């Protein structure tokens, strides 16, 4: 479905409208990042029985602005060992996908401005949600190159972790998005939102049977390197992770990108699973309600992110990989089959579902048996080597590659 | 010879820019001294090609190009480059395969000649594709899906079987049988050797434990990553 704005060719009005949309989206995103950082700090301090920022502006709402200005005037360091060009490039690579992903999110309904039908989203490309996947795979580069180009050890470790993590979780994310696409028959975000508009029970979270949403949420959280998946910047192990060597404005850009990504992904979750701007409207200022509904839902997810950050400890690296490869990907793969089978027919759907349950539990049993055998083997080996050794080998060590 | 740039002005501008991006990127891949820079240049070329796909109304292909090539394959290249620490400048004095260069140049010229002969007067113009244009209102995706699962079903299934075999093969190759692990393990670095702990005084023990924590950033299950983190601790400074 092409953008109705260009249905009658491109005239001056259409160009102006597009420019205004871009500027408004950019401005709103920046301001909401400012508010999001303040919101996060305030909520976390509330949960920890602290007051939090309360100096700059009413309730400390301008704290982020003050921090930004402070960062702006800090010394801009460039490490000796750094690869100068890539080091400077990486922060922009982080920011760009964060800004661009938001362009495909429908923030409101369709309105008519000066005889032009305008969809309240910056762009509605035909590939829609694939654009999200493409950009989120680009954002891997920012982390990876930032860590590598710093020319120091901890950033490199952080960026290696980050890229392994992001590649692993991208698969689960893609599979859950595929389920949404299967029920809505379209990649376009506008169509995805429209197809959920009929009633509350047409939201994708219900149509897909609840499960895909948590899968997607976990995958996205890992993709964002948000807690509890923020191993890339685990302070206790890696100093500051991939942006250890960054300071001043470039650090601010990373920070900005991180929060912008959080907002954008909350918005994407709303779009894909919670009907986007869908919600009961009233008969006055009709265009406003969808926007309010969208904003409200997005704030709820922002809150959940903050909540998770306050509540959950960081995962260990092996737990992270295990969760990604052994839980998320198999589950989303099987659920994708179930969703596809339900599209063919209810009987097929139920058949695949129960077949999946039976085969899955059989496999799980096999895994358990295997694990028990391995433990016995390991215990006997440890017994041969002595107690001290067995302590060190509580986690099976890597195969020697060299 | 038909006139070059037979397209409308916006089409022509897009084409020229995307083509320039592709060519500059491709040259950069070959000319950059640093492997990481080469990989980045490759990404640039891939993006240029993606723009060309969009220009030809093949949006799906463009998205897949970015997701698969830029998002997965080159990231894996980079991953390997960083892990192996080959991102220092390569030493070009001793070529391991002396015949490689002349043969590569000869093959490159052969390929170029072939393309020129095949093109014969039909120069790239940046104009919209005529033969491959989508006449029907159906979207890119549904057309591709339909042809993959009807006309090209066999090729598609064979390819997926091939990929599955490759994955299994990789796992088998990377995962040595467990009993040989005991011999290798001590040489991998981060693991404290049993002799150290037995022979050394008590105050060395915390060091050993600490090192194990560093080394335990290894996943238990994933064979691919096991190697990576194991050797990571050995990488001294792999910056540029």
Coordinates of C-alpha atoms in Angstrom, one line a residue:
Chain A
X1 CA 0.0 0.0 0.0
X2 CA 1.8 3.1 -1.1
X3 CA 1.8 6.3 0.9
X4 CA -1.5 8.2 0.1
X5 CA 0.4 11.4 0.4
X6 CA 2.0 10.8 -3.0
X7 CA -1.1 9.3 -4.6
X8 CA -1.6 12.4 -6.8
X9 CA 2.1 13.0 -7.5
X10 CA 4.5 15.0 -5.6
X11 CA 3.6 18.7 -5.3
X12 CA 5.0 21.5 -3.0
X13 CA 2.4 20.7 -0.3
X14 CA 3.5 17.1 -0.1
X15 CA 7.2 18.1 0.1
X16 CA 6.5 20.6 2.9
X17 CA 4.4 18.1 4.8
X18 CA 7.2 15.5 4.6
X19 CA 9.8 18.1 5.8
X20 CA 7.6 19.0 8.7
X21 CA 7.0 15.4 9.6
X22 CA 10.7 14.8 9.7
X23 CA 11.5 17.8 11.8
X24 CA 8.7 17.1 14.2
X25 CA 9.7 13.5 14.6
X26 CA 13.4 14.5 15.2
X27 CA 12.4 17.2 17.7
X28 CA 10.0 15.0 19.6
X29 CA 12.4 12.2 19.7
X30 CA 15.2 14.3 21.2
X31 CA 12.9 15.9 23.8
X32 CA 11.5 12.5 24.7
X33 CA 15.0 11.2 25.2
X34 CA 15.7 14.0 27.6
X35 CA 12.5 13.2 29.4
X36 CA 13.2 9.4 29.3
X37 CA 16.6 9.8 31.0
X38 CA 15.0 12.0 33.7
X39 CA 12.1 9.5 34.0
X40 CA 14.5 6.6 34.4
X41 CA 16.6 8.3 37.0
X42 CA 13.6 9.4 38.9
X43 CA 11.8 6.1 38.9
X44 CA 14.9 4.2 39.8
X45 CA 15.6 6.5 42.7
X46 CA 12.0 6.1 43.8
X47 CA 12.4 2.3 43.8
X48 CA 15.6 2.7 45.8
X49 CA 14.2 5.1 48.3
X50 CA 16.2 8.0 47.1
X51 CA 15.1 11.4 45.8
X52 CA 17.1 11.5 42.6
X53 CA 17.8 14.5 40.5
X54 CA 15.9 17.5 41.9
X55 CA 18.1 20.6 41.3
X56 CA 17.8 21.6 37.7
X57 CA 14.2 22.8 36.9
X58 CA 11.0 21.6 38.6
X59 CA 11.5 18.1 39.9
X60 CA 14.9 18.1 38.3
X61 CA 13.4 17.7 34.9
X62 CA 16.2 19.7 33.2
X63 CA 18.9 17.5 34.7
X64 CA 19.5 15.8 31.4
X65 CA 19.9 19.1 29.7
X66 CA 22.4 20.2 32.3
X67 CA 24.3 16.9 31.9
X68 CA 24.3 17.3 28.1
X69 CA 25.8 20.8 28.4
X70 CA 28.4 19.6 30.8
X71 CA 29.4 16.7 28.5
X72 CA 29.6 19.1 25.6
X73 CA 32.3 21.2 27.3
X74 CA 34.3 18.2 28.5
X75 CA 37.7 17.4 26.9
X76 CA 37.4 15.3 23.8
X77 CA 39.9 12.5 24.2
X78 CA 41.3 10.5 21.3
X79 CA 43.3 7.5 22.5
X80 CA 46.8 7.1 21.1
X81 CA 46.0 3.5 20.0
X82 CA 42.8 4.4 18.4
X83 CA 41.9 4.1 14.7
X84 CA 41.0 7.7 14.3
X85 CA 38.5 7.6 11.5
X86 CA 36.5 4.6 12.8
X87 CA 36.7 5.9 16.4
X88 CA 34.9 9.1 15.2
X89 CA 32.5 7.3 13.0
X90 CA 31.1 4.8 15.5
X91 CA 29.0 7.2 17.6
X92 CA 27.2 8.4 14.5
X93 CA 26.6 4.8 13.5
X94 CA 24.9 4.3 16.9
X95 CA 22.7 7.3 16.6
X96 CA 21.6 6.9 13.0
X97 CA 19.7 3.6 13.2
X98 CA 18.1 4.8 16.5
X99 CA 16.7 7.9 14.7
X100 CA 15.8 6.0 11.5
X101 CA 13.9 3.2 13.1
X102 CA 11.5 5.6 14.6
X103 CA 10.5 6.9 11.1
X104 CA 8.5 3.7 10.4
X105 CA 6.5 3.8 13.6
X106 CA 2.9 5.0 13.2
X107 CA 2.3 7.4 16.0
X108 CA -1.2 8.4 15.1
X109 CA -4.1 7.9 12.7
X110 CA -4.6 9.3 9.2
X111 CA -5.5 13.0 9.0
X112 CA -6.2 15.4 6.2
X113 CA -4.0 18.5 6.1
X114 CA -4.7 21.0 3.3
X115 CA -6.3 18.4 1.0
X116 CA -3.5 16.0 1.6
X117 CA -4.1 12.6 3.3
X118 CA -1.3 12.3 5.8
X119 CA -0.3 9.2 7.7
X120 CA 1.1 10.3 11.1
X121 CA 4.4 8.5 10.6
X122 CA 7.5 9.8 8.9
X123 CA 7.6 7.1 6.2
X124 CA 5.6 4.0 5.3
X125 CA 8.0 2.0 3.1
X126 CA 6.7 -1.2 1.4
X127 CA 9.3 -3.3 3.3
X128 CA 8.2 -1.7 6.6
X129 CA 9.2 -3.9 9.4
X130 CA 12.2 -5.4 7.4
X131 CA 13.6 -1.9 7.6
X132 CA 13.6 -2.3 11.4
X133 CA 15.5 -5.5 11.1
X134 CA 18.0 -4.0 8.6
X135 CA 18.7 -1.0 10.8
X136 CA 19.0 -3.0 14.0
X137 CA 21.6 -5.2 12.3
X138 CA 23.4 -2.0 11.3
X139 CA 23.5 -0.8 14.8
X140 CA 25.7 -3.8 15.7
X141 CA 28.4 -2.0 13.8
X142 CA 28.4 0.9 16.2
X143 CA 29.1 -1.2 19.2
X144 CA 31.5 -3.4 17.4
X145 CA 33.6 -0.6 15.8
X146 CA 33.5 1.6 18.9
X147 CA 35.1 -1.2 20.9
X148 CA 37.6 -2.2 18.3
X149 CA 38.7 1.2 17.3
X150 CA 39.4 2.3 20.9
X151 CA 42.5 0.2 20.7
X152 CA 42.2 -1.0 24.2
X153 CA 41.4 -4.3 25.8
X154 CA 38.2 -3.8 27.7
X155 CA 36.3 -2.0 25.0
X156 CA 37.3 -4.8 22.6
X157 CA 36.0 -7.5 25.0
X158 CA 32.8 -5.5 25.4
X159 CA 32.3 -5.1 21.7
X160 CA 32.9 -8.8 21.0
X161 CA 30.3 -9.7 23.6
X162 CA 28.0 -7.2 22.2
X163 CA 28.2 -8.4 18.6
X164 CA 27.8 -12.1 19.6
X165 CA 24.8 -11.2 21.7
X166 CA 23.2 -9.0 19.1
X167 CA 23.7 -11.6 16.3
X168 CA 22.2 -14.3 18.5
X169 CA 19.1 -12.5 19.5
X170 CA 18.4 -11.0 16.1
X171 CA 17.3 -14.5 15.0
X172 CA 14.6 -14.7 17.7
X173 CA 13.6 -11.2 17.0
X174 CA 13.2 -11.9 13.3
X175 CA 11.2 -15.0 13.9
X176 CA 8.7 -13.2 16.2
X177 CA 8.3 -10.4 13.7
X178 CA 7.6 -13.1 11.1
X179 CA 4.7 -14.3 13.1
X180 CA 3.2 -10.8 13.1
X181 CA 3.7 -10.6 9.4
X182 CA 1.9 -14.0 9.0
X183 CA -1.2 -12.8 10.7
X184 CA -1.3 -9.3 9.1
X185 CA -0.3 -10.3 5.6
X186 CA 1.8 -7.2 5.2
X187 CA 5.2 -5.8 6.1
X188 CA 4.0 -2.3 6.2
X189 CA 3.7 -0.9 9.7
X190 CA 0.6 1.1 8.8
X191 CA -1.2 -2.1 7.6
X192 CA 0.0 -3.9 10.7
X193 CA -1.5 -1.3 12.9
X194 CA -4.7 -1.1 10.8
X195 CA -5.3 -4.8 11.0
X196 CA -5.3 -4.6 14.8
X197 CA -7.8 -1.8 14.9
X198 CA -11.1 -3.7 14.9
X199 CA -11.3 -4.4 18.6
X200 CA -9.2 -5.0 21.7
X201 CA -9.0 -8.7 20.9
X202 CA -7.6 -8.0 17.4
X203 CA -4.3 -6.8 18.9
X204 CA -1.5 -9.1 17.8
X205 CA -0.6 -10.1 21.3
X206 CA -4.0 -11.9 21.6
X207 CA -4.2 -13.0 18.0
X208 CA -0.8 -14.7 18.3
X209 CA -1.5 -16.3 21.6
X210 CA 0.5 -14.2 24.0
X211 CA 3.7 -16.2 23.8
X212 CA 5.4 -14.3 20.9
X213 CA 5.3 -11.0 22.8
X214 CA 7.5 -12.0 25.7
X215 CA 9.9 -13.7 23.3
X216 CA 10.0 -10.5 21.3
X217 CA 10.4 -8.3 24.4
X218 CA 13.3 -10.4 25.7
X219 CA 15.0 -10.5 22.3
X220 CA 14.6 -6.8 21.9
X221 CA 16.0 -6.1 25.4
X222 CA 19.0 -8.1 24.6
X223 CA 19.3 -6.4 21.2
X224 CA 19.3 -3.1 23.0
X225 CA 21.9 -4.2 25.5
X226 CA 19.6 -3.0 28.2
X227 CA 19.7 -4.6 31.7
X228 CA 19.7 -7.4 32.5
X229 CA 21.5 -8.1 29.2
X230 CA 24.0 -5.2 29.5
X231 CA 27.0 -7.4 29.6
X232 CA 28.7 -5.2 27.0
X233 CA 29.2 -2.5 29.7
X234 CA 29.4 -4.7 32.8
X235 CA 31.2 -2.2 35.0
X236 CA 32.5 -4.9 37.3
X237 CA 34.2 -6.7 34.6
X238 CA 34.8 -4.3 31.7
X239 CA 35.2 -0.8 33.2
X240 CA 32.7 0.9 30.9
X241 CA 32.4 -1.7 28.1
X242 CA 32.6 -0.7 24.5
X243 CA 32.6 3.1 25.2
X244 CA 35.2 3.1 27.9
X245 CA 37.5 5.3 25.9
X246 CA 34.8 7.7 24.8
X247 CA 34.3 11.1 26.4
X248 CA 32.6 14.4 25.8
X249 CA 30.2 14.7 22.9
X250 CA 30.9 11.3 21.5
X251 CA 30.0 9.6 24.7
X252 CA 26.9 11.8 24.8
X253 CA 26.0 10.4 21.4
X254 CA 26.2 6.9 22.6
X255 CA 24.1 7.7 25.6
X256 CA 21.6 9.5 23.5
X257 CA 21.4 6.5 21.0
X258 CA 20.9 4.1 23.9
X259 CA 17.9 5.9 25.2
X260 CA 16.5 6.7 21.8
X261 CA 16.7 3.0 21.0
X262 CA 14.8 2.2 24.2
X263 CA 12.0 4.6 23.3
X264 CA 12.0 3.4 19.7
X265 CA 11.8 -0.3 20.6
X266 CA 9.0 0.4 23.1
X267 CA 7.2 2.1 20.3
X268 CA 7.9 -0.8 18.0
X269 CA 6.5 -3.3 20.6
X270 CA 3.3 -1.1 20.8
X271 CA 3.1 -1.1 17.0
X272 CA 3.6 -4.8 16.5
X273 CA 1.7 -6.3 19.5
X274 CA -0.5 -3.6 21.1
X275 CA -2.4 -2.0 18.2
X276 CA -0.2 1.0 17.9
X277 CA -2.4 4.1 18.2
X278 CA -5.5 2.0 18.5
X279 CA -7.8 2.7 21.4
X280 CA -11.2 4.2 22.2
X281 CA -11.6 7.7 20.8
X282 CA -14.0 10.5 21.5
X283 CA -15.9 12.9 19.3
X284 CA -13.9 16.0 19.9
X285 CA -10.4 16.5 18.6
X286 CA -10.4 13.2 16.9
X287 CA -6.9 13.2 15.7
X288 CA -5.5 13.6 19.2
X289 CA -6.7 10.4 20.8
X290 CA -4.7 7.9 18.7
X291 CA -1.5 9.9 19.5
X292 CA -2.3 9.9 23.2
X293 CA -3.0 6.2 23.2
X294 CA 0.2 5.6 21.4
X295 CA 2.2 7.8 23.7
X296 CA 0.6 6.2 26.8
X297 CA 1.3 2.7 25.7
X298 CA 4.9 3.6 24.9
X299 CA 5.4 5.1 28.3
X300 CA 4.1 2.0 29.9
X301 CA 6.9 0.0 28.2
X302 CA 9.4 2.6 29.1
X303 CA 8.4 2.1 32.7
X304 CA 8.7 -1.6 32.4
X305 CA 12.3 -1.2 31.1
X306 CA 13.2 1.0 34.0
X307 CA 11.5 -1.5 36.4
X308 CA 13.5 -4.4 34.9
X309 CA 16.7 -2.4 35.3
X310 CA 16.0 -1.7 38.9
X311 CA 14.9 -5.3 39.7
X312 CA 17.0 -7.8 37.8
X313 CA 20.7 -8.6 38.2
X314 CA 22.8 -9.0 35.1
X315 CA 23.0 -12.3 33.4
X316 CA 26.2 -14.3 33.1
X317 CA 27.5 -14.7 29.6
X318 CA 26.8 -18.4 29.3
X319 CA 23.3 -17.9 30.7
X320 CA 22.8 -15.2 28.1
X321 CA 23.8 -17.4 25.2
X322 CA 21.8 -20.4 26.6
X323 CA 18.7 -18.3 26.9
X324 CA 19.1 -17.0 23.4
X325 CA 19.9 -20.2 21.6
X326 CA 18.3 -22.9 23.7
X327 CA 15.1 -21.2 24.8
X328 CA 14.2 -18.2 22.6
X329 CA 15.0 -19.5 19.2
X330 CA 13.5 -23.0 19.5
X331 CA 10.4 -21.6 21.2
X332 CA 9.9 -18.9 18.5
X333 CA 10.6 -21.4 15.8
X334 CA 8.0 -23.9 17.1
X335 CA 5.5 -21.1 17.7
X336 CA 6.0 -19.8 14.2
X337 CA 5.1 -23.2 12.9
X338 CA 2.0 -23.2 15.1
X339 CA 0.9 -19.8 13.9
X340 CA 1.5 -20.8 10.3
X341 CA -0.5 -24.0 10.8
X342 CA -3.4 -22.1 12.4
X343 CA -3.5 -20.0 9.2
X344 CA -4.0 -23.2 7.2
X345 CA -6.8 -24.5 9.5
X346 CA -7.7 -24.9 13.1
X347 CA -7.2 -28.7 13.0
X348 CA -3.7 -28.3 11.6
X349 CA -2.9 -25.6 14.2
X350 CA -4.0 -27.8 17.1
X351 CA -2.2 -30.8 15.6
X352 CA 1.1 -28.9 15.3
X353 CA 0.7 -27.4 18.7
X354 CA 0.2 -30.7 20.5
X355 CA 2.7 -32.4 18.2
X356 CA 5.2 -29.7 19.2
X357 CA 4.4 -30.2 22.9
X358 CA 5.0 -34.0 22.6
X359 CA 8.2 -33.8 20.5
X360 CA 9.4 -30.9 22.7
X361 CA 9.0 -32.8 25.9
X362 CA 10.7 -35.9 24.4
X363 CA 13.6 -33.7 23.3
X364 CA 13.8 -32.1 26.8
X365 CA 13.8 -35.6 28.3
X366 CA 16.7 -36.5 26.0
X367 CA 18.6 -33.4 27.0
X368 CA 18.1 -34.2 30.7
X369 CA 19.4 -37.7 30.3
X370 CA 22.4 -36.4 28.4
X371 CA 23.1 -33.8 31.0
X372 CA 22.9 -36.4 33.8
X373 CA 25.3 -38.6 32.0
X374 CA 27.7 -35.8 31.5
X375 CA 27.6 -34.8 35.1
X376 CA 28.4 -38.4 36.1
X377 CA 31.3 -38.5 33.7
X378 CA 32.6 -35.1 34.9
X379 CA 32.3 -36.1 38.5
X380 CA 34.4 -39.2 37.9
X381 CA 37.0 -37.2 36.0
X382 CA 37.1 -34.6 38.7
X383 CA 37.6 -37.4 41.2
X384 CA 40.6 -38.5 39.3
X385 CA 42.1 -35.1 39.2
X386 CA 41.6 -33.9 42.7
X387 CA 39.2 -31.6 44.5
X388 CA 40.9 -28.3 43.7
X389 CA 40.7 -29.0 40.0
X390 CA 37.0 -29.9 40.1
X391 CA 36.2 -26.6 41.7
X392 CA 37.8 -24.8 38.7
X393 CA 35.9 -27.0 36.4
X394 CA 32.5 -26.3 37.7
X395 CA 31.9 -24.6 34.5
X396 CA 33.0 -26.9 31.6
X397 CA 35.9 -25.2 30.0
X398 CA 36.2 -24.4 26.3
X399 CA 37.7 -26.8 23.9
X400 CA 41.2 -25.8 23.2
X401 CA 41.0 -24.3 19.7
X402 CA 44.7 -23.6 19.3
Chain B
X1 CA 24.9 2.9 -28.7
X2 CA 21.9 4.3 -26.9
X3 CA 22.4 7.4 -24.9
X4 CA 23.9 6.9 -21.5
X5 CA 21.6 7.9 -18.6
X6 CA 18.3 7.4 -20.3
X7 CA 16.4 7.9 -17.1
X8 CA 14.6 10.8 -15.5
X9 CA 16.7 13.2 -13.5
X10 CA 16.0 11.8 -10.0
X11 CA 16.6 8.3 -11.2
X12 CA 19.8 9.3 -12.9
X13 CA 21.1 11.1 -9.8
X14 CA 20.3 8.1 -7.5
X15 CA 21.9 5.8 -9.9
X16 CA 25.1 7.8 -10.3
X17 CA 25.4 8.2 -6.5
X18 CA 24.8 4.6 -5.7
X19 CA 27.1 3.5 -8.4
X20 CA 29.8 5.8 -7.1
X21 CA 29.3 4.4 -3.6
X22 CA 29.6 0.9 -4.9
X23 CA 32.8 1.5 -6.9
X24 CA 34.5 3.5 -4.2
X25 CA 33.6 0.8 -1.7
X26 CA 34.9 -2.0 -4.0
X27 CA 38.2 -0.2 -4.6
X28 CA 38.5 0.4 -0.9
X29 CA 38.1 -3.3 -0.1
X30 CA 41.1 -4.1 -2.3
X31 CA 43.2 -1.1 -1.5
X32 CA 42.8 -0.6 2.3
X33 CA 45.8 -1.8 4.3
X34 CA 43.7 -2.6 7.3
X35 CA 41.4 -5.7 7.1
X36 CA 38.8 -4.0 9.2
X37 CA 38.7 -1.0 6.9
X38 CA 38.4 -3.4 4.0
X39 CA 35.4 -5.0 5.7
X40 CA 33.8 -1.6 6.2
X41 CA 34.3 -0.7 2.6
X42 CA 32.6 -3.9 1.7
X43 CA 29.6 -2.8 3.8
X44 CA 29.6 0.5 1.8
X45 CA 29.4 -1.4 -1.4
X46 CA 26.6 -3.6 -0.1
X47 CA 24.6 -0.5 0.8
X48 CA 25.2 1.0 -2.6
X49 CA 23.8 -2.2 -4.2
X50 CA 20.9 -2.0 -1.8
X51 CA 20.1 1.5 -3.0
X52 CA 20.2 0.2 -6.6
X53 CA 17.7 -2.5 -5.7
X54 CA 15.4 0.1 -4.3
X55 CA 15.8 2.1 -7.4
X56 CA 14.6 -0.9 -9.4
X57 CA 11.5 -1.3 -7.1
X58 CA 13.0 -4.4 -5.5
X59 CA 12.6 -3.1 -1.9
X60 CA 12.4 -6.6 -0.5
X61 CA 15.7 -7.6 -2.1
X62 CA 17.3 -4.3 -0.8
X63 CA 16.2 -5.0 2.8
X64 CA 17.4 -8.6 2.6
X65 CA 20.7 -7.4 1.1
X66 CA 21.2 -5.2 4.2
X67 CA 20.0 -7.7 6.7
X68 CA 21.9 -10.7 5.4
X69 CA 25.0 -9.3 4.0
X70 CA 25.7 -6.2 5.9
X71 CA 24.0 -7.4 9.1
X72 CA 25.2 -10.9 9.3
X73 CA 28.0 -11.9 7.0
X74 CA 30.2 -8.8 7.2
X75 CA 29.6 -8.7 11.0
X76 CA 31.0 -12.3 11.1
X77 CA 34.0 -11.2 9.0
X78 CA 34.7 -8.5 11.5
X79 CA 34.2 -10.8 14.4
X80 CA 36.8 -13.2 13.0
X81 CA 39.2 -10.4 12.1
X82 CA 39.0 -9.0 15.6
X83 CA 39.2 -12.3 17.3
X84 CA 42.2 -13.6 15.4
X85 CA 43.9 -10.3 15.9
X86 CA 44.9 -10.1 12.2
X87 CA 43.8 -6.5 12.1
X88 CA 47.4 -5.3 12.4
X89 CA 48.8 -4.4 9.0
X90 CA 49.5 -7.5 7.0
X91 CA 53.0 -8.3 6.0
X92 CA 53.0 -8.3 2.3
X93 CA 56.6 -9.2 1.7
X94 CA 56.2 -12.9 1.6
X95 CA 53.2 -14.0 -0.4
X96 CA 52.1 -17.5 0.7
X97 CA 50.7 -18.2 -2.8
X98 CA 53.0 -16.5 -5.3
X99 CA 50.8 -17.4 -8.3
X100 CA 47.7 -15.8 -6.6
X101 CA 48.2 -12.2 -7.8
X102 CA 48.8 -12.7 -11.5
X103 CA 46.0 -15.3 -11.7
X104 CA 43.6 -12.9 -9.9
X105 CA 44.4 -10.1 -12.2
X106 CA 44.0 -12.3 -15.3
X107 CA 40.7 -13.6 -14.0
X108 CA 39.5 -10.1 -13.2
X109 CA 40.3 -8.8 -16.6
X110 CA 38.6 -11.9 -18.2
X111 CA 35.4 -11.2 -16.1
X112 CA 35.5 -7.5 -17.1
X113 CA 35.8 -8.3 -20.8
X114 CA 33.0 -10.8 -20.5
X115 CA 30.7 -8.2 -18.9
X116 CA 31.6 -5.6 -21.6
X117 CA 31.0 -8.1 -24.3
X118 CA 27.6 -9.1 -22.8
X119 CA 26.6 -5.5 -22.3
X120 CA 27.5 -4.5 -25.9
X121 CA 25.8 -1.2 -26.2
X122 CA 23.2 -1.7 -23.4
X123 CA 25.0 0.5 -20.9
X124 CA 23.8 1.0 -17.4
X125 CA 21.4 3.9 -17.6
X126 CA 19.8 4.1 -14.2
X127 CA 16.4 3.7 -15.9
X128 CA 13.7 1.6 -14.3
X129 CA 13.8 -2.1 -15.2
X130 CA 11.4 -3.0 -17.9
X131 CA 11.7 -6.7 -18.2
X132 CA 11.7 -7.3 -14.4
X133 CA 9.2 -4.7 -13.5
X134 CA 6.2 -5.8 -11.4
X135 CA 3.1 -5.4 -13.5
X136 CA 0.7 -6.9 -11.0
X137 CA -0.5 -5.1 -7.9
X138 CA 0.9 -8.0 -5.8
X139 CA 3.8 -7.0 -3.6
X140 CA 7.4 -8.0 -3.9
X141 CA 7.2 -10.4 -1.1
X142 CA 4.2 -12.3 -2.2
X143 CA 5.6 -12.7 -5.7
X144 CA 9.0 -13.9 -4.4
X145 CA 7.3 -16.2 -2.0
X146 CA 5.1 -17.7 -4.7
X147 CA 7.9 -18.3 -7.1
X148 CA 10.2 -19.8 -4.4
X149 CA 7.5 -22.2 -3.2
X150 CA 6.3 -23.2 -6.7
X151 CA 8.8 -22.9 -9.6
X152 CA 12.0 -23.0 -7.6
X153 CA 10.9 -25.3 -4.8
X154 CA 13.5 -27.9 -5.4
X155 CA 16.4 -25.5 -5.5
X156 CA 15.1 -23.8 -2.4
X157 CA 14.8 -27.0 -0.4
X158 CA 18.1 -28.3 -1.6
X159 CA 19.7 -25.0 -0.5
X160 CA 18.2 -25.2 2.9
X161 CA 19.3 -28.8 3.3
X162 CA 22.8 -27.7 2.3
X163 CA 22.8 -25.0 5.0
X164 CA 21.6 -27.5 7.6
X165 CA 24.4 -29.8 6.7
X166 CA 26.9 -27.0 6.9
X167 CA 25.7 -26.0 10.4
X168 CA 25.9 -29.6 11.6
X169 CA 29.4 -29.9 10.0
X170 CA 30.5 -26.7 11.7
X171 CA 29.4 -28.0 15.1
X172 CA 31.1 -31.4 14.5
X173 CA 34.3 -29.7 13.4
X174 CA 34.4 -27.2 16.3
X175 CA 33.4 -29.6 19.0
X176 CA 36.1 -32.1 19.6
X177 CA 35.3 -35.2 21.6
X178 CA 35.4 -34.5 25.3
X179 CA 38.2 -36.9 26.3
X180 CA 40.7 -35.0 24.2
X181 CA 39.8 -31.8 25.9
X182 CA 41.8 -32.5 29.0
X183 CA 45.0 -32.6 27.1
X184 CA 44.4 -29.3 25.2
X185 CA 42.8 -27.3 27.8
X186 CA 45.9 -26.3 29.7
X187 CA 47.4 -24.6 26.8
X188 CA 44.4 -22.3 26.2
X189 CA 45.6 -19.8 28.7
X190 CA 43.0 -18.5 31.1
X191 CA 42.5 -21.8 33.0
X192 CA 44.7 -22.1 36.0
X193 CA 46.8 -25.2 35.6
X194 CA 46.4 -27.8 38.3
X195 CA 50.2 -27.8 38.8
X196 CA 50.2 -24.2 39.6
X197 CA 47.7 -24.6 42.3
X198 CA 49.4 -27.5 43.9
X199 CA 52.9 -26.2 43.7
X200 CA 52.5 -22.6 44.3
X201 CA 52.1 -20.9 47.7
X202 CA 48.6 -20.0 48.9
X203 CA 48.7 -16.3 47.8
X204 CA 48.8 -17.3 44.2
X205 CA 45.5 -19.0 44.4
X206 CA 43.3 -15.9 44.2
X207 CA 45.0 -15.1 40.9
X208 CA 44.1 -18.4 39.5
X209 CA 40.5 -17.9 40.6
X210 CA 40.3 -14.5 39.1
X211 CA 41.6 -15.7 35.8
X212 CA 39.0 -18.4 35.7
X213 CA 36.4 -15.8 36.1
X214 CA 37.7 -14.0 33.1
X215 CA 37.8 -17.2 31.2
X216 CA 34.3 -18.1 32.3
X217 CA 32.8 -15.6 30.0
X218 CA 32.4 -18.6 27.8
X219 CA 29.1 -20.0 27.0
X220 CA 28.5 -23.6 28.0
X221 CA 26.6 -24.7 25.0
X222 CA 27.6 -22.8 22.0
X223 CA 30.5 -24.3 20.3
X224 CA 31.2 -21.3 18.0
X225 CA 31.6 -19.0 20.9
X226 CA 33.6 -21.4 23.1
X227 CA 36.6 -20.9 20.9
X228 CA 36.1 -17.2 20.6
X229 CA 36.1 -16.3 24.3
X230 CA 38.8 -18.9 25.0
X231 CA 41.2 -17.3 22.7
X232 CA 40.1 -13.8 23.5
X233 CA 42.1 -13.7 26.7
X234 CA 45.2 -14.3 24.6
X235 CA 44.6 -11.4 22.4
X236 CA 46.9 -8.7 23.8
X237 CA 45.8 -5.5 22.2
X238 CA 44.1 -5.9 19.0
X239 CA 43.5 -2.3 18.3
X240 CA 44.6 -0.7 15.0

